[in-house]
XYZ file of C-alpha atoms in Angstrom:
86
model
C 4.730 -3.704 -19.668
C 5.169 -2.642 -23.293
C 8.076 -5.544 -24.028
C 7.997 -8.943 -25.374
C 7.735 -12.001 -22.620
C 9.855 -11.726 -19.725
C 10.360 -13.439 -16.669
C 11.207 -11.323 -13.545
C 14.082 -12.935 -11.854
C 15.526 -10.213 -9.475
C 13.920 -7.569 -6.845
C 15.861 -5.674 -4.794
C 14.857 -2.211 -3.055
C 16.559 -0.168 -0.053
C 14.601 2.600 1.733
C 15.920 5.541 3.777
C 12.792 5.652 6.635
C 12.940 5.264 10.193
C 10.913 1.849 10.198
C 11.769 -0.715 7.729
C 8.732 -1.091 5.195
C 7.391 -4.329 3.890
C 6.829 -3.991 0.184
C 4.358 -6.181 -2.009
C 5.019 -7.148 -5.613
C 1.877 -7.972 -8.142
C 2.700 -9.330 -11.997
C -0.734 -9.033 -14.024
C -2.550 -8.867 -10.528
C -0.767 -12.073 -9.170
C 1.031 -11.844 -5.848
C 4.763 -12.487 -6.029
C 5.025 -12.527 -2.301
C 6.035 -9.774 0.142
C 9.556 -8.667 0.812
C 10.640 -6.846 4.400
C 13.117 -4.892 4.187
C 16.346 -4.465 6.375
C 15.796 -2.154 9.420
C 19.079 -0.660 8.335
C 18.286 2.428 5.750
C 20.586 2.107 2.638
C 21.103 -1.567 2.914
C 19.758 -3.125 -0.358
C 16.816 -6.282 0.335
C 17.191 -9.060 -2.196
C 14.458 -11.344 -3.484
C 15.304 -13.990 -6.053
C 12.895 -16.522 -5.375
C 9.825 -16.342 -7.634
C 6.994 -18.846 -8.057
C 7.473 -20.701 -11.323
C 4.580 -20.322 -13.106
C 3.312 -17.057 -11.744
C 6.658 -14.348 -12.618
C 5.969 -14.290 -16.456
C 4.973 -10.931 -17.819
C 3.557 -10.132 -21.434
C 2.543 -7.735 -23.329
C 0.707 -5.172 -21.943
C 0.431 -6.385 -18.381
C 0.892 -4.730 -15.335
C 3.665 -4.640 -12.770
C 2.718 -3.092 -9.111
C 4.460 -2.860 -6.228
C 2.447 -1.492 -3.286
C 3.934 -0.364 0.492
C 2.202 -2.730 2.557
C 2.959 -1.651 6.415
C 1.290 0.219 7.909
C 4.720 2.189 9.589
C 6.269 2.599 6.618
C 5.959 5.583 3.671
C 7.467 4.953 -0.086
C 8.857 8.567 0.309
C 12.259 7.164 0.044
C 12.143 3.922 -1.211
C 14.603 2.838 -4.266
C 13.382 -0.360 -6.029
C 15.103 -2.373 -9.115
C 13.761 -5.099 -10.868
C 15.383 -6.747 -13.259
C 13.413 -8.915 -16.537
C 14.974 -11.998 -18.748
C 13.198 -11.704 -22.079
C 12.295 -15.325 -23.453
């Protein structure tokens, strides 16, 4: 992250693969939970619940999102995130 303080207060992602895949989101190395994603390719997965104290981001800090299941590819995955500076 190469902006001022932010908070991350929207994740949504859609895929276009057979089996729906179960995606994992880390701020600076801090879970912010797992989201599964429809079983219906094209159809957009919300996630707008973040822990309080955990969905900050500063300066320099990373943001990864991982495929966790094991079925599932990130071939065709679409993901937006959306930050509110403070």
């Amino acid at each position: 992250w190469k902006g001022p303080k932010a908070y991350c207060v929207y994740l949504s992602a859609t895929h276009k693969t057979a089996t729906a895949p179960t995606i994992a989101m880390k701020i600076n190395g801090i879970s912010q939970g797992n989201i599964v994603m429809s079983a219906t390719p094209g159809t957009w997965t919300n996630q707008t619940a973040f822990s309080n104290t955990t969905y900050d981001i500063n300066f320099d800090e990373d943001i990864e999102v991982n495929v966790v299941s094991a079925v599932a590819s990130s071939d065709y995955l679409s993901l937006v995130a959306m930050f509110v500076k403070e």
